[in-house]
Amino acid sequence: MAISEFELIARFFGRPGAERAEVVVGIGDDAAVLEVPPDRMVLVDVSHFAVERHFAADDPPASVAHRALGGALARVAARGAEPFAFTLALTLPNVDEPWLEAFSAALAALALRQRVALIGGDTTRGALSLTLNLQGLIHPGELVPARGAAPGDLLFVAGPLGGPALALLDRLGELRLPKAERDAAYHTLHFPEPEPDLGRALAGLASAAGALDDGLCAGIEALLGGTGAGASVHLEQLPVDPVLRPRLHQAGGWNLLRDGPAPAQVCFALPASHQEQLAARLQHTSIRAAWIGTVERAGGVRFLLPDGSAL
Ligand code: ADP
Ligand code: MG
């Protein structure tokens, strides 16, 4: 490589990041050292992204950073944890300085907004890929399970749906969006970012939660996973991304909401008795959690149109 690994790390990954009291030794040493508060557990999320599999070689580098870290942040939040530190293992075919500059600047900005510290990583040469290891803190007993929603629980979605699916339709050539709409839709696809305090809002309250990588329907099925319970979801209650709203009643609009990927959005089930506590916590955040339906004894997920008929 034209510049040494040491220079590369100092230049692209040495930006001052989020200050976290838990980080005793951060980036630049042989190994990072973390001090976990005595009353907390650590949750670990690992994600691997490979070129041509999870992203295209010509995707905007800022978006590659965002999709890797943004998705991980949503998954950690869904467990009710507070993300605090991450590592980055990066494999690069060559030192493409403009690519690295855009990638690392976007990664650092997102990490700062979300108060997570980049504590280290490794860099090697090869086909472009990255592995992110994001850690979150959680009080024992407050972990939110991935499945186990029970009949009577209320279903919520945090964050708007449908933007990424609209961009994917444009990319497939199934739709021709005017420039401004196109940019707005692609922004939701390329720059997923969950609400920073979501994990702490759900901790100990939600009965199950998950990020919506595979869309809302699959997300709800996962919450119910194996319990035999089902759910009714009211389509008109779904939070619609502003870019999709004017097109919602065109062919496929509701389907985009039901099945479109929304990796930064989290769906969760809440026992009705926890509703007031959740509302009190959300008051001091920018999180918008929309009630969308209810878990029921009868199996299957029913999506109901405004007139009460099933989609
Ligand atoms: P080593 O010789 O132990 O492999 P390196 O020279 O690879 O150490 O890394 C030096 C420091 O930079 C370490 O703190 C390491 O964690 C960090 N680091 C290396 N690559 C990255 C990367 N892609 N992102 C973040 N930190 C990195
Ligand atoms: Mg190394």
Coordinates of N, CA, C and O and ligand atoms in Angstrom, one line a residue, residues 5 9 121-124, ligand 2:
E5 N 0.1 1.2 7.0 CA -1.2 0.9 7.7 C -1.3 1.9 8.9 O -2.4 2.4 9.2
I9 N -4.5 4.4 9.4 CA -5.3 4.4 10.6 C -5.4 5.8 11.2 O -6.4 6.3 11.6
G121 N -9.5 -1.9 15.5 CA -9.9 -2.8 14.4 C -8.7 -3.4 13.8 O -7.6 -3.5 14.4
D122 N -8.8 -3.7 12.5 CA -7.6 -4.2 11.8 C -7.8 -3.9 10.3 O -9.0 -3.7 9.9
T123 N -6.7 -3.8 9.6 CA -6.8 -3.5 8.2 C -5.9 -4.4 7.4 O -4.8 -4.6 7.7
T124 N -6.5 -5.0 6.3 CA -5.7 -5.9 5.5 C -6.1 -5.6 4.0 O -7.0 -4.9 3.7
Ligands
MG2 MG -3.1 -4.9 11.9

